[in-house]
Structure formats: structure tokens, C-alpha cells
mmCIF file of C-alpha atoms and ligand atoms in Angstrom:
data_model
loop_
_atom_site.group_PDB
_atom_site.id
_atom_site.type_symbol
_atom_site.label_atom_id
_atom_site.label_comp_id
_atom_site.label_asym_id
_atom_site.label_seq_id
_atom_site.Cartn_x
_atom_site.Cartn_y
_atom_site.Cartn_z
ATOM 1 C CA MET I 1 0.326 1.315 13.497
ATOM 2 C CA ARG I 2 -2.332 1.982 11.174
ATOM 3 C CA ASP I 3 -4.189 4.554 13.764
ATOM 4 C CA THR I 4 -1.259 6.378 14.217
ATOM 5 C CA CYS I 5 -0.257 6.798 10.655
ATOM 6 C CA MET I 6 -2.479 7.513 8.001
ATOM 7 C CA VAL I 7 -5.846 7.854 9.580
ATOM 8 C CA GLU I 8 -4.471 11.122 11.093
ATOM 9 C CA ARG I 9 -2.701 11.721 7.876
ATOM 10 C CA ARG I 10 0.058 12.798 9.546
ATOM 11 C CA HIS I 11 2.698 10.070 8.380
ATOM 12 C CA LEU I 12 3.235 8.343 5.582
ATOM 13 C CA LEU I 13 4.972 4.765 6.653
ATOM 14 C CA ASP I 14 3.928 2.096 4.222
ATOM 15 C CA THR I 15 1.369 2.081 1.207
ATOM 16 C CA ARG I 16 0.256 -0.690 3.560
ATOM 17 C CA TYR I 17 -1.068 1.683 5.704
ATOM 18 C CA LEU I 18 -2.664 3.480 3.225
ATOM 19 C CA THR I 19 -6.190 2.957 2.816
ATOM 20 C CA LYS I 20 -7.493 2.545 -1.530
ATOM 21 C CA GLU I 21 -9.316 5.984 -1.148
ATOM 22 C CA GLN I 22 -6.543 7.783 0.471
ATOM 23 C CA ILE I 23 -4.112 6.658 -2.603
ATOM 24 C CA THR I 24 -6.995 7.594 -4.793
ATOM 25 C CA GLU I 25 -6.708 11.368 -3.426
ATOM 26 C CA ILE I 26 -3.129 11.090 -3.506
ATOM 27 C CA LEU I 27 -3.016 9.877 -7.223
ATOM 28 C CA GLU I 28 -6.076 12.650 -8.294
ATOM 29 C CA ARG I 29 -3.920 15.477 -6.655
ATOM 30 C CA ALA I 30 -0.390 14.107 -8.378
ATOM 31 C CA ALA I 31 -2.456 14.496 -11.868
ATOM 32 C CA PHE I 32 -3.748 17.873 -10.290
ATOM 33 C CA TRP I 33 0.117 19.016 -9.930
ATOM 34 C CA GLU I 34 1.339 17.203 -13.058
ATOM 35 C CA LYS I 35 -1.158 19.995 -14.991
ATOM 36 C CA ASN I 36 -0.444 22.590 -12.795
ATOM 37 C CA HIS I 37 3.485 22.919 -11.282
ATOM 38 C CA ASN I 38 4.256 25.836 -13.367
ATOM 39 C CA ARG I 39 1.506 28.012 -12.569
ATOM 40 C CA ALA I 40 3.344 29.196 -9.432
ATOM 41 C CA LEU I 41 1.139 28.060 -7.127
ATOM 42 C CA VAL I 42 2.899 27.827 -3.657
ATOM 43 C CA PRO I 43 0.157 26.705 -1.369
ATOM 44 C CA PHE I 44 2.617 26.606 1.463
ATOM 45 C CA ALA I 45 4.744 29.085 1.270
ATOM 46 C CA GLY I 46 7.341 30.099 4.243
ATOM 47 C CA ARG I 47 6.785 26.881 5.476
ATOM 48 C CA PHE I 48 9.713 24.409 6.468
ATOM 49 C CA VAL I 49 10.575 20.835 5.607
ATOM 50 C CA ALA I 50 13.867 18.785 6.398
ATOM 51 C CA ASN I 51 15.376 15.814 3.995
ATOM 52 C CA LEU I 52 17.171 13.416 6.182
ATOM 53 C CA PHE I 53 18.437 11.022 4.254
ATOM 54 C CA PHE I 54 21.187 8.193 6.087
ATOM 55 C CA GLU I 55 21.581 6.186 3.019
ATOM 56 C CA PRO I 56 22.421 7.656 -0.411
ATOM 57 C CA SER I 57 19.585 8.535 -3.252
ATOM 58 C CA THR I 58 19.549 10.671 -6.376
ATOM 59 C CA ARG I 59 16.003 10.263 -7.296
ATOM 60 C CA THR I 60 13.865 10.307 -4.052
ATOM 61 C CA ARG I 61 16.108 13.057 -2.506
ATOM 62 C CA PHE I 62 16.280 15.565 -5.395
ATOM 63 C CA SER I 63 12.368 15.070 -6.843
ATOM 64 C CA PHE I 64 11.423 15.614 -3.052
ATOM 65 C CA GLU I 65 13.371 18.635 -3.051
ATOM 66 C CA VAL I 66 11.767 19.820 -6.268
ATOM 67 C CA ALA I 67 8.229 18.844 -5.103
ATOM 68 C CA GLU I 68 8.986 20.905 -1.762
ATOM 69 C CA LYS I 69 10.362 23.718 -3.735
ATOM 70 C CA GLN I 70 7.101 23.610 -6.430
ATOM 71 C CA LEU I 71 4.923 23.922 -3.067
ATOM 72 C CA GLY I 72 6.754 27.078 -1.893
ATOM 73 C CA LEU I 73 8.096 25.276 0.776
ATOM 74 C CA HIS I 74 11.749 26.250 2.907
ATOM 75 C CA ILE I 75 13.945 23.318 2.717
ATOM 76 C CA LEU I 76 16.506 22.208 5.409
ATOM 77 C CA ASN I 77 18.875 19.604 3.728
ATOM 78 C CA PHE I 78 20.492 17.093 6.354
ATOM 79 C CA SER I 79 23.710 15.640 6.395
ATOM 80 C CA GLU I 80 24.624 13.131 8.773
ATOM 81 C CA ALA I 81 28.608 13.392 8.278
ATOM 82 C CA VAL I 82 28.549 17.311 9.214
ATOM 83 C CA SER I 83 25.525 17.129 12.026
ATOM 84 C CA SER I 84 25.579 16.123 15.138
ATOM 85 C CA ALA I 85 24.579 12.854 14.936
ATOM 86 C CA VAL I 86 28.145 12.028 14.742
ATOM 87 C CA LYS I 87 28.644 13.294 18.013
ATOM 88 C CA GLY I 88 26.105 10.330 19.433
ATOM 89 C CA GLU I 89 22.768 12.692 18.780
ATOM 90 C CA SER I 90 19.756 10.341 18.601
ATOM 91 C CA LEU I 91 17.464 10.628 15.265
ATOM 92 C CA TYR I 92 14.617 11.869 17.960
ATOM 93 C CA ASP I 93 16.601 14.600 19.504
ATOM 94 C CA THR I 94 17.697 15.654 15.958
ATOM 95 C CA VAL I 95 14.150 15.853 14.838
ATOM 96 C CA LYS I 96 12.498 17.443 17.828
ATOM 97 C CA THR I 97 15.470 19.868 17.489
ATOM 98 C CA LEU I 98 14.489 20.809 13.837
ATOM 99 C CA VAL I 99 10.317 20.882 14.976
ATOM 100 C CA SER I 100 11.674 23.695 17.547
ATOM 101 C CA LEU I 101 13.082 25.415 14.641
ATOM 102 C CA GLY I 102 9.624 25.181 13.063
ATOM 103 C CA VAL I 103 10.090 22.321 10.697
ATOM 104 C CA GLU I 104 6.724 20.435 10.255
ATOM 105 C CA ALA I 105 7.358 17.595 8.205
ATOM 106 C CA VAL I 106 10.798 15.628 7.837
ATOM 107 C CA VAL I 107 11.500 13.052 5.004
ATOM 108 C CA ILE I 108 13.549 10.132 5.983
ATOM 109 C CA ARG I 109 15.828 7.554 4.084
ATOM 110 C CA HIS I 110 17.572 5.003 6.808
ATOM 111 C CA ARG I 111 19.150 2.121 6.272
ATOM 112 C CA ASP I 112 17.774 0.623 9.648
ATOM 113 C CA PRO I 113 14.273 -0.149 8.579
ATOM 114 C CA SER I 114 13.031 0.041 12.062
ATOM 115 C CA VAL I 115 14.289 3.294 12.939
ATOM 116 C CA ILE I 116 11.436 5.329 10.780
ATOM 117 C CA TYR I 117 8.808 3.616 12.569
ATOM 118 C CA GLU I 118 10.023 3.910 15.835
ATOM 119 C CA LEU I 119 10.504 7.630 15.132
ATOM 120 C CA VAL I 120 6.709 7.665 14.700
ATOM 121 C CA GLU I 121 6.001 5.853 17.616
ATOM 122 C CA LYS I 122 7.934 8.545 19.658
ATOM 123 C CA ASP I 123 6.294 11.141 17.820
ATOM 124 C CA PRO I 124 8.932 14.251 17.921
ATOM 125 C CA GLY I 125 5.992 16.383 16.607
ATOM 126 C CA CYS I 126 5.731 16.756 13.060
ATOM 127 C CA SER I 127 4.772 14.661 10.152
ATOM 128 C CA ILE I 128 7.486 11.878 9.215
ATOM 129 C CA VAL I 129 7.640 10.792 5.216
ATOM 130 C CA ASN I 130 9.164 7.261 4.628
ATOM 131 C CA ALA I 131 11.536 7.927 1.695
ATOM 132 C CA GLY I 132 13.354 4.727 1.990
ATOM 133 C CA ALA I 133 13.145 2.339 5.056
ATOM 134 C CA GLY I 134 16.064 -0.756 4.698
ATOM 135 C CA ILE I 135 14.725 -3.280 2.721
ATOM 136 C CA LEU I 136 11.525 -2.807 3.929
ATOM 137 C CA SER I 137 9.365 0.238 2.514
ATOM 138 C CA HIS I 138 9.640 2.800 -0.240
ATOM 139 C CA PRO I 139 6.096 4.189 -0.271
ATOM 140 C CA THR I 140 6.396 7.420 -2.343
ATOM 141 C CA GLN I 141 8.305 4.870 -5.086
ATOM 142 C CA ALA I 142 5.091 2.530 -5.110
ATOM 143 C CA LEU I 143 2.989 5.589 -5.168
ATOM 144 C CA LEU I 144 4.624 6.828 -8.317
ATOM 145 C CA ASP I 145 4.915 3.386 -10.134
ATOM 146 C CA LEU I 146 1.138 3.073 -9.667
ATOM 147 C CA TYR I 147 0.559 6.759 -10.955
ATOM 148 C CA THR I 148 2.594 5.928 -14.148
ATOM 149 C CA ILE I 149 1.033 2.401 -14.817
ATOM 150 C CA LYS I 150 -2.431 4.182 -14.272
ATOM 151 C CA GLN I 151 -1.396 6.887 -16.170
ATOM 152 C CA HIS I 152 -0.428 4.612 -19.210
ATOM 153 C CA PHE I 153 -3.210 1.885 -19.016
ATOM 154 C CA GLY I 154 -5.810 4.180 -18.091
ATOM 155 C CA GLU I 155 -6.750 0.955 -15.261
ATOM 156 C CA VAL I 156 -4.841 -0.835 -13.086
ATOM 157 C CA ALA I 157 -7.513 -3.765 -12.269
ATOM 158 C CA GLY I 158 -6.522 -6.576 -14.435
ATOM 159 C CA LEU I 159 -2.915 -5.886 -15.306
ATOM 160 C CA ARG I 160 -0.395 -8.750 -15.020
ATOM 161 C CA ILE I 161 2.451 -7.040 -13.417
ATOM 162 C CA ALA I 162 6.126 -8.586 -13.119
ATOM 163 C CA LEU I 163 8.772 -7.335 -10.405
ATOM 164 C CA ILE I 164 11.637 -9.205 -11.822
ATOM 165 C CA GLY I 165 15.207 -9.431 -10.137
ATOM 166 C CA ASP I 166 16.507 -9.194 -6.378
ATOM 167 C CA LEU I 167 13.275 -9.831 -4.693
ATOM 168 C CA SER I 168 14.762 -10.445 -1.010
ATOM 169 C CA HIS I 169 16.656 -7.187 -0.986
ATOM 170 C CA SER I 170 14.082 -5.154 -2.411
ATOM 171 C CA ARG I 171 12.169 -2.793 -1.011
ATOM 172 C CA VAL I 172 10.297 -1.168 -3.623
ATOM 173 C CA VAL I 173 8.595 -4.579 -4.284
ATOM 174 C CA ARG I 174 7.732 -4.917 -0.977
ATOM 175 C CA SER I 175 5.740 -1.563 -0.890
ATOM 176 C CA ASN I 176 4.334 -2.174 -4.592
ATOM 177 C CA LEU I 177 3.026 -5.401 -3.286
ATOM 178 C CA TRP I 178 0.341 -3.837 -1.386
ATOM 179 C CA SER I 179 -0.633 -1.036 -3.346
ATOM 180 C CA LEU I 180 -0.996 -2.854 -6.530
ATOM 181 C CA ASN I 181 -2.798 -5.638 -5.055
ATOM 182 C CA MET I 182 -5.192 -3.018 -3.502
ATOM 183 C CA PHE I 183 -5.688 -1.766 -6.892
ATOM 184 C CA GLY I 184 -6.442 -5.288 -8.505
ATOM 185 C CA ALA I 185 -3.392 -5.956 -10.489
ATOM 186 C CA GLN I 186 -2.247 -9.456 -10.981
ATOM 187 C CA VAL I 187 1.227 -8.978 -9.159
ATOM 188 C CA ILE I 188 3.887 -12.097 -10.510
ATOM 189 C CA VAL I 189 7.451 -11.958 -9.389
ATOM 190 C CA SER I 190 10.551 -13.681 -10.508
ATOM 191 C CA GLY I 191 14.487 -13.767 -10.432
ATOM 192 C CA PRO I 192 17.618 -15.913 -9.360
ATOM 193 C CA GLU I 193 16.932 -18.759 -7.154
ATOM 194 C CA GLU I 194 19.052 -17.386 -4.186
ATOM 195 C CA MET I 195 17.645 -14.070 -4.381
ATOM 196 C CA ARG I 196 13.873 -15.373 -4.118
ATOM 197 C CA ASP I 197 11.689 -14.579 -0.879
ATOM 198 C CA PRO I 198 9.452 -16.936 0.567
ATOM 199 C CA GLU I 199 7.209 -14.143 2.090
ATOM 200 C CA LEU I 200 6.621 -12.288 -0.517
ATOM 201 C CA GLU I 201 5.680 -15.435 -2.534
ATOM 202 C CA ARG I 202 2.784 -15.892 -0.031
ATOM 203 C CA ILE I 203 1.532 -12.670 -1.731
ATOM 204 C CA ALA I 204 2.546 -13.232 -5.510
ATOM 205 C CA PRO I 205 3.630 -16.194 -7.399
ATOM 206 C CA TYR I 206 6.758 -17.103 -8.427
ATOM 207 C CA VAL I 207 6.918 -17.678 -12.143
ATOM 208 C CA PRO I 208 9.786 -18.635 -14.709
ATOM 209 C CA LEU I 209 11.751 -15.349 -16.252
ATOM 210 C CA ASP I 210 10.838 -15.919 -19.689
ATOM 211 C CA GLU I 211 6.988 -16.859 -18.935
ATOM 212 C CA ALA I 212 6.704 -13.707 -16.321
ATOM 213 C CA ILE I 213 8.236 -11.744 -19.556
ATOM 214 C CA LYS I 214 6.062 -12.757 -22.017
ATOM 215 C CA THR I 215 3.043 -12.829 -20.098
ATOM 216 C CA ALA I 216 3.226 -9.106 -18.463
ATOM 217 C CA ASP I 217 1.471 -5.667 -19.077
ATOM 218 C CA VAL I 218 4.270 -4.512 -16.937
ATOM 219 C CA VAL I 219 7.995 -5.620 -16.689
ATOM 220 C CA MET I 220 9.201 -4.156 -14.014
ATOM 221 C CA LEU I 221 13.045 -4.917 -12.960
ATOM 222 C CA LEU I 222 14.793 -4.515 -9.783
ATOM 223 C CA ARG I 223 18.469 -3.507 -9.350
ATOM 224 C CA VAL I 224 20.892 -6.107 -8.003
ATOM 225 C CA GLN I 225 21.456 -4.452 -4.707
ATOM 226 C CA LEU I 226 25.256 -5.967 -4.384
ATOM 227 C CA GLU I 227 25.421 -3.736 -1.131
ATOM 228 C CA ARG I 228 22.960 -5.494 0.965
ATOM 229 C CA HIS I 229 24.366 -8.773 0.099
ATOM 230 C CA GLU I 230 26.064 -10.741 2.705
ATOM 231 C CA GLN I 231 27.289 -13.055 0.491
ATOM 232 C CA LYS I 232 29.440 -12.011 -2.768
ATOM 233 C CA MET I 233 27.481 -12.994 -6.095
ATOM 234 C CA ASP I 234 29.276 -15.927 -8.012
ATOM 235 C CA LEU I 235 27.872 -13.988 -11.269
ATOM 236 C CA THR I 236 29.714 -11.522 -13.510
ATOM 237 C CA ALA I 237 27.378 -8.646 -14.567
ATOM 238 C CA SER I 238 27.384 -10.228 -17.986
ATOM 239 C CA GLU I 239 26.709 -13.737 -16.839
ATOM 240 C CA TYR I 240 23.878 -12.365 -14.684
ATOM 241 C CA HIS I 241 22.728 -10.474 -17.440
ATOM 242 C CA GLN I 242 22.410 -13.187 -20.011
ATOM 243 C CA MET I 243 20.814 -15.611 -17.480
ATOM 244 C CA TYR I 244 18.128 -13.071 -15.609
ATOM 245 C CA GLY I 245 17.947 -9.965 -17.156
ATOM 246 C CA LEU I 246 16.166 -8.229 -19.702
ATOM 247 C CA THR I 247 18.142 -8.657 -22.736
ATOM 248 C CA VAL I 248 17.247 -7.294 -26.268
ATOM 249 C CA GLU I 249 16.158 -10.997 -26.940
ATOM 250 C CA ARG I 250 14.085 -11.442 -23.973
ATOM 251 C CA ALA I 251 12.020 -8.070 -24.441
ATOM 252 C CA ALA I 252 11.323 -8.993 -28.022
ATOM 253 C CA MET I 253 9.319 -11.675 -26.323
ATOM 254 C CA MET I 254 7.307 -9.173 -24.314
ATOM 255 C CA LYS I 255 3.641 -8.229 -25.501
ATOM 256 C CA PRO I 256 3.595 -5.256 -28.350
ATOM 257 C CA GLU I 257 1.679 -3.208 -25.675
ATOM 258 C CA ALA I 258 3.809 -3.685 -22.675
ATOM 259 C CA ILE I 259 6.022 -1.506 -20.452
ATOM 260 C CA ILE I 260 9.147 -1.527 -19.093
ATOM 261 C CA MET I 261 9.732 0.148 -15.718
ATOM 262 C CA HIS I 262 12.615 0.429 -13.279
ATOM 263 C CA PRO I 263 12.760 2.484 -10.347
ATOM 264 C CA GLY I 264 16.440 3.090 -10.602
ATOM 265 C CA PRO I 265 19.299 3.341 -10.041
ATOM 266 C CA PHE I 266 19.388 0.710 -13.123
ATOM 267 C CA ASN I 267 22.693 -1.191 -13.772
ATOM 268 C CA ARG I 268 22.827 -0.899 -17.967
ATOM 269 C CA GLY I 269 23.841 -4.061 -19.112
ATOM 270 C CA VAL I 270 23.046 -6.200 -15.892
ATOM 271 C CA GLU I 271 19.383 -6.265 -15.044
ATOM 272 C CA ILE I 272 18.476 -4.275 -17.937
ATOM 273 C CA ALA I 273 19.854 -3.887 -21.822
ATOM 274 C CA SER I 274 21.432 -0.646 -21.945
ATOM 275 C CA GLU I 275 19.805 -0.265 -25.403
ATOM 276 C CA LEU I 276 16.120 -0.978 -23.432
ATOM 277 C CA VAL I 277 16.497 2.167 -21.155
ATOM 278 C CA GLU I 278 15.478 4.768 -23.271
ATOM 279 C CA SER I 279 13.218 2.577 -25.890
ATOM 280 C CA PRO I 280 9.827 3.259 -26.704
ATOM 281 C CA GLN I 281 8.318 0.466 -24.452
ATOM 282 C CA SER I 282 10.491 1.939 -21.579
ATOM 283 C CA LYS I 283 8.453 4.155 -18.877
ATOM 284 C CA ILE I 284 11.854 4.746 -16.904
ATOM 285 C CA PHE I 285 12.087 8.383 -16.985
ATOM 286 C CA THR I 286 8.630 9.072 -16.938
ATOM 287 C CA GLN I 287 8.302 7.579 -13.368
ATOM 288 C CA LYS I 288 11.356 9.889 -12.517
ATOM 289 C CA ALA I 289 9.255 12.799 -13.610
ATOM 290 C CA ASN I 290 6.227 11.498 -11.951
ATOM 291 C CA GLY I 291 7.988 11.073 -8.816
ATOM 292 C CA VAL I 292 7.638 14.775 -8.227
ATOM 293 C CA PHE I 293 3.861 15.255 -8.723
ATOM 294 C CA VAL I 294 3.452 11.934 -6.350
ATOM 295 C CA ARG I 295 5.771 13.907 -3.894
ATOM 296 C CA MET I 296 4.087 16.976 -4.044
ATOM 297 C CA ALA I 297 0.510 14.909 -3.689
ATOM 298 C CA VAL I 298 1.917 13.268 -0.806
ATOM 299 C CA LEU I 299 3.415 16.467 1.116
ATOM 300 C CA GLU I 300 -0.101 18.310 0.744
ATOM 301 C CA SER I 301 -2.011 15.499 2.085
ATOM 302 C CA LEU I 302 0.327 15.517 5.245
ATOM 303 C CA LEU I 303 0.870 19.001 5.938
ATOM 304 C CA ASP I 304 -2.405 21.023 6.758
ATOM 305 C CA GLN I 305 -4.869 21.189 4.110
ATOM 306 C CA LYS I 306 -5.701 25.257 4.233
ATOM 307 C CA GLY I 307 -3.021 25.637 1.307
ATOM 308 C CA ARG I 308 -5.588 23.429 -0.927
ATOM 309 C CA MET I 309 -6.506 25.276 -4.453
HETATM 310 N N1 CP B 401 14.315 4.790 -6.588
HETATM 311 C C1 CP B 401 15.070 5.048 -5.733
HETATM 312 O O1 CP B 401 14.869 5.332 -4.762
HETATM 313 O O2 CP B 401 16.085 5.917 -6.283
HETATM 314 P P1 CP B 401 17.148 6.660 -5.244
HETATM 315 O O3 CP B 401 18.066 5.537 -4.577
HETATM 316 O O4 CP B 401 18.179 7.454 -6.367
HETATM 317 O O5 CP B 401 16.758 7.808 -4.583
#
């Protein structure tokens, strides 16, 4: 997969297929765009991209759209319900059609983790950006998380980063593991017993909740993804919060310099106490803002380089 994806820099499938140098370049360009996004630099003016979201999204979809507009791109927004997908058109034929209309890159989120990967193999003739593939991967989320951590601490190597919550259903945790490990972070995981994932724990050790919160430099909460659960959760939201959430009492045990992160959407009063979402230690809304700059850098790296300034 690596040969056809990132080496030619035509697609973004997951952080695991990126080299440290490629990620570093994306983070550097994101920093450039953080400083310059209001300067009316529109390196890709008049060129077309399409956003295809087969699953709900607020942050990823709109931050890609802002990033695309900042780069001067024309945007086609696809809606499954009113597209010919409902008449049985395949994703490959849909994307091939868009390419024939002039689209150079498609940003895709899909509930089935294999669909985006299969599309890359079939090669419809444009760049493909993974905006969330089932429970498997969400590379731009991991890149913006890395950017936010680096922005705050200056250096990622040596930081202890706790990923806490619904581990078995989280695409964010998977993409984050590759990039955080690559940059030398010490990643630990924690959460309810029934949401543990043995595969993940081969890469990042499981640590009891209070110990994880007390010792981490970054406490990253993960949403309970009820829509992906095959069995109904026995706990109420309030019981989950008391047993496994970042309560105000648990947050008081954090290191004073530690930060709170959450990819969103967050459930106030479930995995995180409502008053902590906008607390001084929280970087949650900084993550959202950084998503635009990182996605500008990703799109720029996939479209040709002529527009660079
Ligand atoms: N973090 C994230 O992917 O949020 P959305 O589902 O709103 O895009």
C-alpha cells in the first residue's frame, strides 16, 4: 500500500503510510498556513475538489471546506441521499465521473473501512484523502492532534500521552498511535474493560484510569461510539461518567502542566465533565482551529507543487 500511496504523494490513507519526514513537512506547512491563512494566498485558485461524506461529520467536513476555500479551490459537496449512489452507482464510478468533470482530489469519509482503500487500488485518477474510514483510520485527525501537542509543548518526544475511552471503536486512536509513536511519545491507553482492544495494547500498554490521568502530559478522551456498538451499553451516561469519565475530581489529579484533548464530537457529562471542555487546561477548541491549517497543508501536499509560495 505504501508504494502506491504516500511515496508518490497522491493520496492520504493513514499516518502509518507516512514517513516522519513527510509528517514533519505537513506540520511545517500547517504552521505556515496558521500564520498566513488570512493573507489571501490562493495557490490553487480555480481548481476543483469534491467532498464525499457517507457518514455524518461536522468538524472534519467543515474544516476541509474552510481549508479548501482558503486555498482558492472550487468545492463540490456530495450528498449520498440525492446522488446516483442511491440508484446503485459504485463509488469508483461516482469518483471517475467527478474526475471527468475536472475534480483533482476527493475527500472521503465512509463507514466501511475498506471502501477508501479499495478505491485507491482501483485508481479513479485523482488524489484521495481519507477523512475517516470506519473504525480503522482518521489520519487528518491524528495529524492535527500531533500539531496541537507540538504547538503546546514544543516537542513530542518523551511526552506521556493517555488515550482514554472507547478504544475498540475508535479510528482516532489507531491513526494517533502510528504518528505519536513515530515522534517518540510514550502512548498509554485506558478505558472500560469491555471497550479494550488487545491489538492496540500490543502497541500501547493499558494503564488503570486514575494512574493514566495522574501520570499523563496529555489526557485525550475518546467518545463512546454508541452507533458502532453491537450490544447496548449497560451503564447510563451518568454511571459511565463517574466510573470512566474525566470528572472534575479526576481532572484535579492531573499534572498542573498537562492538557486535555478530545477529537470531538464530545459528550458533555459522559467521557468529560462539561465544565472541563472549556477549562484553561483544555485544548479542544484549539484542535478544531488547527484542523483547518493541517488540512490546508495536506491538500497542498497532494495537489501539485506549482502553487507553493
Ligand atoms: N473529529 C471528527 O472527526 O469530528 P466529526 O465527526 O464531526 O468530523
